[in-house]
Coordinates of C-alpha atoms and ligand atoms in Angstrom, one line a residue:
X215 CA 0.0 0.0 0.0
X216 CA 1.4 3.4 -0.8
X217 CA 1.4 6.2 1.8
X218 CA -1.4 8.7 1.9
X219 CA -1.2 11.7 -0.4
X220 CA -1.6 14.6 2.0
X221 CA -2.8 18.1 1.1
X222 CA -2.4 21.1 3.3
X223 CA -5.4 23.5 3.2
X224 CA -5.2 26.9 5.0
X225 CA -8.5 27.7 6.7
X226 CA -10.0 30.5 8.9
X227 CA -7.2 32.9 10.0
X228 CA -4.4 30.5 10.8
X229 CA -5.8 26.9 10.9
X230 CA -4.7 24.0 8.7
X231 CA -7.0 21.4 7.5
X232 CA -5.6 18.3 5.9
X233 CA -6.9 16.0 3.2
X234 CA -5.4 12.5 3.1
X235 CA -6.1 10.6 0.0
X236 CA -5.6 6.9 -1.0
X237 CA -6.2 6.3 -4.7
X238 CA -6.3 2.5 -4.6
X239 CA -9.2 2.3 -2.2
X240 CA -10.7 5.6 -3.4
X241 CA -10.7 6.8 0.2
X242 CA -10.4 10.5 1.2
X243 CA -10.3 11.7 4.8
X244 CA -10.3 15.3 6.0
X245 CA -8.7 16.1 9.4
X246 CA -10.2 18.9 11.5
X247 CA -12.2 20.8 8.9
X248 CA -12.7 24.1 10.8
X249 CA -14.7 25.4 7.8
X250 CA -16.2 23.5 4.9
X251 CA -15.7 25.8 1.9
X252 CA -11.9 25.5 1.3
X253 CA -12.3 21.7 1.7
X254 CA -15.2 21.5 -0.8
X255 CA -13.1 23.5 -3.3
X256 CA -10.0 21.3 -2.9
X257 CA -12.1 18.1 -3.3
X258 CA -13.7 19.5 -6.4
X259 CA -10.4 20.5 -7.9
X260 CA -9.1 17.0 -7.5
X261 CA -12.4 15.3 -8.4
X262 CA -12.4 13.4 -5.0
X263 CA -15.4 12.7 -2.9
X264 CA -15.1 12.6 0.9
X265 CA -15.4 9.3 2.8
X266 CA -14.2 10.2 6.3
X267 CA -13.8 13.1 8.7
X268 CA -11.4 12.8 11.6
X269 CA -11.6 15.3 14.6
X270 CA -8.9 15.7 17.2
X271 CA -10.9 17.8 19.6
X272 CA -14.2 19.7 19.9
X273 CA -13.1 23.3 19.3
X274 CA -15.0 25.1 16.6
X275 CA -12.0 25.9 14.5
X276 CA -11.5 22.1 14.1
X277 CA -15.1 20.9 13.7
X278 CA -16.9 23.9 12.2
X279 CA -17.1 22.3 8.7
X280 CA -18.3 18.9 9.8
X281 CA -22.0 19.5 9.3
X282 CA -21.8 20.9 5.8
X283 CA -19.4 18.1 4.7
X284 CA -21.5 15.4 6.1
X285 CA -24.6 16.8 4.5
X286 CA -22.9 16.7 1.1
X287 CA -20.9 13.4 1.3
X288 CA -22.4 11.5 4.1
X289 CA -18.8 11.0 5.3
X290 CA -18.1 8.9 8.4
X291 CA -17.2 11.1 11.4
X292 CA -14.5 9.7 13.7
X293 CA -13.5 11.5 17.0
X294 CA -12.6 11.1 20.6
X295 CA -15.0 9.1 22.8
X296 CA -14.4 11.5 25.7
X297 CA -15.6 14.5 23.6
X298 CA -18.8 12.7 22.4
X299 CA -21.0 15.2 24.3
X300 CA -19.3 18.1 22.5
X301 CA -18.9 16.9 18.9
X302 CA -22.2 16.4 17.2
X303 CA -22.9 13.7 14.6
X304 CA -20.1 11.3 15.5
X305 CA -20.3 7.9 13.8
X306 CA -17.3 6.2 15.5
X307 CA -15.8 7.2 18.8
X308 CA -12.2 6.1 19.7
X309 CA -10.1 5.7 22.8
X310 CA -6.4 5.4 23.4
X311 CA -4.8 2.4 21.7
X312 CA -7.6 2.0 19.1
X313 CA -6.5 1.3 15.5
X314 CA -8.8 3.0 13.1
X315 CA -8.9 1.8 9.5
X316 CA -9.3 4.3 6.7
X317 CA -9.2 2.6 3.4
X318 CA -6.8 0.0 4.7
X319 CA -4.6 2.7 6.3
X320 CA -4.2 1.9 10.0
X321 CA -4.2 4.9 12.4
X322 CA -3.1 4.5 16.0
X323 CA -5.2 6.6 18.4
X324 CA -3.2 8.3 21.1
X325 CA -5.1 10.2 23.8
X326 CA -3.3 13.5 24.3
X327 CA -5.2 15.5 26.8
X328 CA -4.2 18.9 28.0
X329 CA -5.5 21.4 25.4
X330 CA -8.9 19.8 25.9
X331 CA -9.7 16.9 28.2
X332 CA -10.5 14.5 25.4
X333 CA -8.0 15.5 22.7
X334 CA -6.6 12.7 20.5
X335 CA -3.8 12.5 18.1
X336 CA -3.7 9.9 15.3
X337 CA -0.5 8.2 14.0
X338 CA -0.5 6.6 10.6
X339 CA 2.8 4.8 10.7
X340 CA 2.9 3.6 7.1
X341 CA 2.5 7.2 5.9
X342 CA 4.8 8.6 8.6
X343 CA 2.1 11.1 9.4
X344 CA 0.9 12.3 12.8
X345 CA -2.3 14.4 13.0
X346 CA -2.0 16.1 16.4
X347 CA -4.5 19.0 16.3
X348 CA -3.6 21.5 19.0
X349 CA -1.3 19.3 21.1
X350 CA 2.1 19.7 19.4
X351 CA 3.0 22.6 17.0
X352 CA 6.2 23.3 15.1
X353 CA 8.4 24.9 17.9
X354 CA 5.4 25.0 20.3
X355 CA 2.5 23.2 21.9
X356 CA -1.1 24.0 22.5
X357 CA -2.4 26.1 25.4
X358 CA -3.4 24.0 28.4
X359 CA -7.1 24.9 28.6
X360 CA -8.7 21.9 30.2
X361 CA -6.1 19.5 31.4
X362 CA -3.2 19.9 33.8
X363 CA 0.3 20.8 33.0
X364 CA 1.3 17.2 33.9
X365 CA -1.2 15.8 31.5
X366 CA 0.0 18.0 28.7
X367 CA 3.6 17.1 29.4
X368 CA 2.7 13.4 29.4
X369 CA 0.9 13.8 26.1
X370 CA 3.9 15.5 24.5
X371 CA 6.2 12.7 25.8
X372 CA 3.9 10.2 24.2
X373 CA 4.2 12.0 20.8
X374 CA 7.9 12.4 21.3
X375 CA 8.4 8.7 21.4
X376 CA 7.0 8.1 17.9
X377 CA 9.3 7.6 14.9
X378 CA 11.8 10.5 14.6
X379 CA 10.8 10.6 10.9
X380 CA 7.2 11.4 11.8
X381 CA 5.8 14.3 9.9
X382 CA 3.8 16.5 12.2
X383 CA 0.5 17.8 10.8
X384 CA -0.7 20.2 13.4
X385 CA -3.7 22.4 13.6
X386 CA -2.3 25.9 13.2
X387 CA 0.4 28.0 11.5
X388 CA 1.9 29.4 14.7
X389 CA 5.4 28.7 13.8
X390 CA 6.9 32.2 13.6
X391 CA 5.5 33.4 16.8
X392 CA 6.5 30.1 18.5
X393 CA 10.0 30.7 17.0
X394 CA 10.2 34.1 18.6
X395 CA 9.4 32.7 22.0
X396 CA 11.7 29.7 21.6
X397 CA 14.6 32.0 20.7
X398 CA 13.8 34.2 23.7
X399 CA 14.5 31.3 26.2
X400 CA 17.0 29.3 24.1
X401 CA 19.0 31.9 22.2
X402 CA 22.2 30.0 21.9
X403 CA 20.7 26.9 20.2
X404 CA 22.2 27.0 16.7
X405 CA 19.8 24.3 15.3
X406 CA 16.9 26.5 16.5
X407 CA 18.5 29.6 14.9
X408 CA 18.9 27.8 11.6
X409 CA 15.3 26.4 11.6
X410 CA 13.9 29.8 12.3
X411 CA 15.8 31.3 9.3
X412 CA 14.3 28.5 7.1
X413 CA 10.8 29.1 8.5
X414 CA 11.1 32.9 7.9
X415 CA 12.0 32.2 4.2
X416 CA 9.1 29.7 3.8
X417 CA 6.6 32.2 5.3
X418 CA 7.9 35.1 3.2
X419 CA 7.2 32.9 0.1
X420 CA 3.7 32.2 1.4
X421 CA 4.6 28.5 2.1
X422 CA 3.3 26.5 5.1
X423 CA 5.9 25.5 7.6
X424 CA 4.0 22.3 8.1
X425 CA 4.6 19.4 8.2
X426 CA 7.4 19.7 10.6
X427 CA 9.5 16.6 11.2
X428 CA 9.8 15.1 14.8
X429 CA 13.6 14.7 14.8
X430 CA 13.9 18.5 14.3
X431 CA 11.4 19.3 17.0
X432 CA 13.3 17.1 19.5
X433 CA 16.2 19.5 19.4
X434 CA 14.5 22.8 18.9
X435 CA 11.0 22.7 20.5
X436 CA 11.4 23.9 24.1
X437 CA 8.2 22.2 25.1
X438 CA 9.6 18.8 24.2
X439 CA 12.8 19.5 26.1
X440 CA 11.4 20.2 29.6
X441 CA 13.4 17.2 30.9
X442 CA 16.7 18.3 29.1
X443 CA 19.1 19.5 31.9
X444 CA 20.7 21.9 29.4
X445 CA 17.4 23.8 28.9
X446 CA 16.6 23.7 32.6
X447 CA 19.9 25.3 33.3
X448 CA 19.5 27.9 30.6
X449 CA 16.2 28.8 32.3
X450 CA 17.7 29.0 35.7
X451 CA 15.9 25.9 36.9
X452 CA 18.8 23.4 37.1
X453 CA 17.7 20.2 38.9
X454 CA 13.9 21.0 38.7
X455 CA 11.6 18.3 37.7
X456 CA 10.3 18.2 34.1
X457 CA 6.7 19.1 35.0
X458 CA 7.9 22.3 36.8
X459 CA 10.1 23.2 33.9
X460 CA 7.3 22.5 31.4
X461 CA 4.8 24.6 33.5
X462 CA 7.2 27.5 33.6
X463 CA 7.8 27.4 29.8
X464 CA 4.1 27.2 29.2
X465 CA 3.4 30.1 31.7
X466 CA 6.1 32.3 30.0
X467 CA 4.7 31.6 26.6
X468 CA 1.2 32.4 27.7
X469 CA 2.5 35.8 28.8
X470 CA 4.9 36.4 25.9
Ligands
ZN19 ZN1 -8.1 23.9 19.9
FE20 FE1 -7.3 25.2 17.2

Protein backbone atom coordinates (compact mmCIF):
# COMPACT_ATOMS: atom_id res chain seq x y z
CA UNK A 1 0.00 0.00 0.00
CA UNK A 2 1.36 3.42 -0.85
CA UNK A 3 1.36 6.18 1.77
CA UNK A 4 -1.42 8.71 1.95
CA UNK A 5 -1.15 11.68 -0.35
CA UNK A 6 -1.62 14.62 2.03
CA UNK A 7 -2.78 18.07 1.06
CA UNK A 8 -2.44 21.11 3.33
CA UNK A 9 -5.37 23.54 3.21
CA UNK A 10 -5.18 26.89 5.01
CA UNK A 11 -8.51 27.74 6.67
CA UNK A 12 -9.95 30.49 8.88
CA UNK A 13 -7.19 32.87 10.02
CA UNK A 14 -4.36 30.47 10.84
CA UNK A 15 -5.76 26.93 10.86
CA UNK A 16 -4.65 24.04 8.72
CA UNK A 17 -7.05 21.40 7.47
CA UNK A 18 -5.58 18.26 5.94
CA UNK A 19 -6.92 16.00 3.23
CA UNK A 20 -5.36 12.52 3.12
CA UNK A 21 -6.07 10.58 -0.03
CA UNK A 22 -5.64 6.94 -0.98
CA UNK A 23 -6.23 6.35 -4.68
CA UNK A 24 -6.25 2.53 -4.63
CA UNK A 25 -9.19 2.35 -2.24
CA UNK A 26 -10.72 5.65 -3.40
CA UNK A 27 -10.68 6.85 0.20
CA UNK A 28 -10.44 10.49 1.21
CA UNK A 29 -10.31 11.70 4.80
CA UNK A 30 -10.32 15.28 6.01
CA UNK A 31 -8.74 16.11 9.36
CA UNK A 32 -10.20 18.91 11.51
CA UNK A 33 -12.23 20.84 8.95
CA UNK A 34 -12.66 24.14 10.78
CA UNK A 35 -14.65 25.35 7.79
CA UNK A 36 -16.16 23.49 4.85
CA UNK A 37 -15.71 25.79 1.86
CA UNK A 38 -11.94 25.48 1.27
CA UNK A 39 -12.31 21.71 1.70
CA UNK A 40 -15.16 21.52 -0.82
CA UNK A 41 -13.08 23.54 -3.26
CA UNK A 42 -10.02 21.30 -2.88
CA UNK A 43 -12.11 18.14 -3.26
CA UNK A 44 -13.75 19.54 -6.41
CA UNK A 45 -10.39 20.54 -7.88
CA UNK A 46 -9.11 16.99 -7.47
CA UNK A 47 -12.35 15.27 -8.37
CA UNK A 48 -12.44 13.45 -5.04
CA UNK A 49 -15.41 12.67 -2.88
CA UNK A 50 -15.09 12.61 0.89
CA UNK A 51 -15.39 9.31 2.77
CA UNK A 52 -14.20 10.18 6.30
CA UNK A 53 -13.80 13.09 8.70
CA UNK A 54 -11.39 12.85 11.62
CA UNK A 55 -11.62 15.30 14.55
CA UNK A 56 -8.87 15.68 17.16
CA UNK A 57 -10.95 17.76 19.60
CA UNK A 58 -14.17 19.70 19.93
CA UNK A 59 -13.06 23.31 19.30
CA UNK A 60 -15.04 25.13 16.63
CA UNK A 61 -11.99 25.91 14.52
CA UNK A 62 -11.52 22.14 14.10
CA UNK A 63 -15.09 20.89 13.67
CA UNK A 64 -16.93 23.90 12.17
CA UNK A 65 -17.08 22.34 8.69
CA UNK A 66 -18.33 18.90 9.78
CA UNK A 67 -22.03 19.50 9.30
CA UNK A 68 -21.81 20.85 5.77
CA UNK A 69 -19.37 18.13 4.66
CA UNK A 70 -21.52 15.37 6.14
CA UNK A 71 -24.61 16.83 4.47
CA UNK A 72 -22.89 16.71 1.09
CA UNK A 73 -20.91 13.44 1.27
CA UNK A 74 -22.42 11.49 4.15
CA UNK A 75 -18.82 10.98 5.32
CA UNK A 76 -18.11 8.88 8.41
CA UNK A 77 -17.17 11.10 11.35
CA UNK A 78 -14.54 9.71 13.73
CA UNK A 79 -13.51 11.45 16.95
CA UNK A 80 -12.59 11.08 20.61
CA UNK A 81 -15.04 9.11 22.78
CA UNK A 82 -14.41 11.48 25.66
CA UNK A 83 -15.64 14.48 23.62
CA UNK A 84 -18.76 12.66 22.43
CA UNK A 85 -20.96 15.16 24.27
CA UNK A 86 -19.26 18.08 22.54
CA UNK A 87 -18.86 16.90 18.93
CA UNK A 88 -22.22 16.40 17.20
CA UNK A 89 -22.91 13.68 14.61
CA UNK A 90 -20.05 11.30 15.48
CA UNK A 91 -20.35 7.85 13.84
CA UNK A 92 -17.31 6.24 15.45
CA UNK A 93 -15.76 7.17 18.79
CA UNK A 94 -12.25 6.08 19.68
CA UNK A 95 -10.06 5.72 22.76
CA UNK A 96 -6.35 5.40 23.44
CA UNK A 97 -4.77 2.43 21.67
CA UNK A 98 -7.55 1.96 19.11
CA UNK A 99 -6.51 1.27 15.54
CA UNK A 100 -8.76 3.00 13.08
CA UNK A 101 -8.93 1.76 9.52
CA UNK A 102 -9.29 4.27 6.74
CA UNK A 103 -9.21 2.57 3.35
CA UNK A 104 -6.77 0.00 4.74
CA UNK A 105 -4.57 2.66 6.35
CA UNK A 106 -4.19 1.93 10.04
CA UNK A 107 -4.20 4.91 12.38
CA UNK A 108 -3.14 4.47 16.00
CA UNK A 109 -5.21 6.61 18.37
CA UNK A 110 -3.23 8.33 21.12
CA UNK A 111 -5.13 10.19 23.81
CA UNK A 112 -3.26 13.46 24.29
CA UNK A 113 -5.23 15.49 26.85
CA UNK A 114 -4.17 18.92 28.02
CA UNK A 115 -5.48 21.40 25.43
CA UNK A 116 -8.90 19.79 25.90
CA UNK A 117 -9.68 16.91 28.20
CA UNK A 118 -10.48 14.48 25.40
CA UNK A 119 -7.98 15.54 22.73
CA UNK A 120 -6.64 12.73 20.52
CA UNK A 121 -3.77 12.47 18.05
CA UNK A 122 -3.68 9.85 15.31
CA UNK A 123 -0.50 8.22 14.02
CA UNK A 124 -0.47 6.65 10.56
CA UNK A 125 2.85 4.78 10.74
CA UNK A 126 2.86 3.59 7.14
CA UNK A 127 2.49 7.16 5.94
CA UNK A 128 4.84 8.59 8.58
CA UNK A 129 2.07 11.06 9.40
CA UNK A 130 0.90 12.34 12.77
CA UNK A 131 -2.27 14.39 13.04
CA UNK A 132 -2.04 16.05 16.43
CA UNK A 133 -4.50 18.97 16.34
CA UNK A 134 -3.60 21.52 19.02
CA UNK A 135 -1.29 19.32 21.11
CA UNK A 136 2.09 19.71 19.40
CA UNK A 137 2.99 22.57 17.05
CA UNK A 138 6.16 23.34 15.15
CA UNK A 139 8.36 24.86 17.89
CA UNK A 140 5.42 25.00 20.27
CA UNK A 141 2.51 23.25 21.93
CA UNK A 142 -1.15 24.00 22.52
CA UNK A 143 -2.41 26.10 25.38
CA UNK A 144 -3.41 24.04 28.37
CA UNK A 145 -7.12 24.92 28.64
CA UNK A 146 -8.74 21.91 30.24
CA UNK A 147 -6.11 19.46 31.41
CA UNK A 148 -3.25 19.87 33.85
CA UNK A 149 0.33 20.77 33.01
CA UNK A 150 1.29 17.23 33.93
CA UNK A 151 -1.24 15.80 31.46
CA UNK A 152 0.02 18.02 28.66
CA UNK A 153 3.64 17.09 29.37
CA UNK A 154 2.71 13.39 29.41
CA UNK A 155 0.89 13.84 26.08
CA UNK A 156 3.94 15.47 24.53
CA UNK A 157 6.22 12.71 25.82
CA UNK A 158 3.89 10.20 24.15
CA UNK A 159 4.18 11.99 20.82
CA UNK A 160 7.92 12.44 21.27
CA UNK A 161 8.38 8.66 21.37
CA UNK A 162 7.01 8.12 17.85
CA UNK A 163 9.32 7.60 14.90
CA UNK A 164 11.83 10.48 14.55
CA UNK A 165 10.80 10.61 10.89
CA UNK A 166 7.19 11.39 11.83
CA UNK A 167 5.79 14.31 9.91
CA UNK A 168 3.75 16.49 12.21
CA UNK A 169 0.51 17.81 10.77
CA UNK A 170 -0.70 20.22 13.44
CA UNK A 171 -3.75 22.45 13.63
CA UNK A 172 -2.25 25.90 13.18
CA UNK A 173 0.40 27.99 11.48
CA UNK A 174 1.85 29.40 14.70
CA UNK A 175 5.45 28.67 13.78
CA UNK A 176 6.95 32.16 13.57
CA UNK A 177 5.46 33.36 16.85
CA UNK A 178 6.53 30.09 18.49
CA UNK A 179 9.99 30.68 17.03
CA UNK A 180 10.24 34.14 18.56
CA UNK A 181 9.40 32.74 21.97
CA UNK A 182 11.72 29.71 21.63
CA UNK A 183 14.62 32.01 20.74
CA UNK A 184 13.84 34.19 23.75
CA UNK A 185 14.49 31.32 26.16
CA UNK A 186 17.01 29.30 24.13
CA UNK A 187 18.96 31.91 22.18
CA UNK A 188 22.24 29.97 21.91
CA UNK A 189 20.67 26.94 20.20
CA UNK A 190 22.20 27.01 16.72
CA UNK A 191 19.84 24.34 15.34
CA UNK A 192 16.95 26.49 16.48
CA UNK A 193 18.48 29.59 14.89
CA UNK A 194 18.87 27.76 11.58
CA UNK A 195 15.34 26.41 11.62
CA UNK A 196 13.93 29.84 12.32
CA UNK A 197 15.77 31.25 9.30
CA UNK A 198 14.31 28.50 7.12
CA UNK A 199 10.83 29.12 8.49
CA UNK A 200 11.11 32.86 7.85
CA UNK A 201 12.01 32.16 4.24
CA UNK A 202 9.11 29.74 3.84
CA UNK A 203 6.61 32.19 5.28
CA UNK A 204 7.93 35.09 3.20
CA UNK A 205 7.22 32.92 0.15
CA UNK A 206 3.73 32.15 1.42
CA UNK A 207 4.57 28.48 2.07
CA UNK A 208 3.25 26.54 5.05
CA UNK A 209 5.92 25.51 7.59
CA UNK A 210 3.96 22.28 8.06
CA UNK A 211 4.62 19.38 8.21
CA UNK A 212 7.45 19.68 10.63
CA UNK A 213 9.55 16.55 11.24
CA UNK A 214 9.78 15.13 14.75
CA UNK A 215 13.55 14.74 14.81
CA UNK A 216 13.91 18.50 14.25
CA UNK A 217 11.38 19.28 16.99
CA UNK A 218 13.27 17.11 19.48
CA UNK A 219 16.24 19.47 19.38
CA UNK A 220 14.52 22.81 18.95
CA UNK A 221 11.03 22.75 20.48
CA UNK A 222 11.40 23.91 24.10
CA UNK A 223 8.16 22.18 25.13
CA UNK A 224 9.64 18.79 24.17
CA UNK A 225 12.81 19.55 26.10
CA UNK A 226 11.44 20.22 29.59
CA UNK A 227 13.45 17.23 30.86
CA UNK A 228 16.66 18.33 29.14
CA UNK A 229 19.09 19.49 31.87
CA UNK A 230 20.68 21.94 29.41
CA UNK A 231 17.41 23.80 28.86
CA UNK A 232 16.55 23.69 32.58
CA UNK A 233 19.93 25.26 33.35
CA UNK A 234 19.47 27.90 30.64
CA UNK A 235 16.16 28.79 32.30
CA UNK A 236 17.75 29.04 35.74
CA UNK A 237 15.93 25.87 36.87
CA UNK A 238 18.78 23.38 37.11
CA UNK A 239 17.66 20.24 38.94
CA UNK A 240 13.94 21.05 38.74
CA UNK A 241 11.58 18.26 37.71
CA UNK A 242 10.31 18.21 34.09
CA UNK A 243 6.73 19.12 35.01
CA UNK A 244 7.90 22.27 36.82
CA UNK A 245 10.11 23.23 33.88
CA UNK A 246 7.30 22.51 31.41
CA UNK A 247 4.81 24.56 33.46
CA UNK A 248 7.24 27.47 33.59
CA UNK A 249 7.84 27.39 29.81
CA UNK A 250 4.10 27.25 29.18
CA UNK A 251 3.44 30.06 31.66
CA UNK A 252 6.09 32.26 30.04
CA UNK A 253 4.70 31.57 26.56
CA UNK A 254 1.16 32.43 27.70
CA UNK A 255 2.47 35.83 28.82
CA UNK A 256 4.87 36.39 25.90
ZN1 LIG B 1 -8.15 23.90 19.88
FE1 LIG C 1 -7.28 25.21 17.19
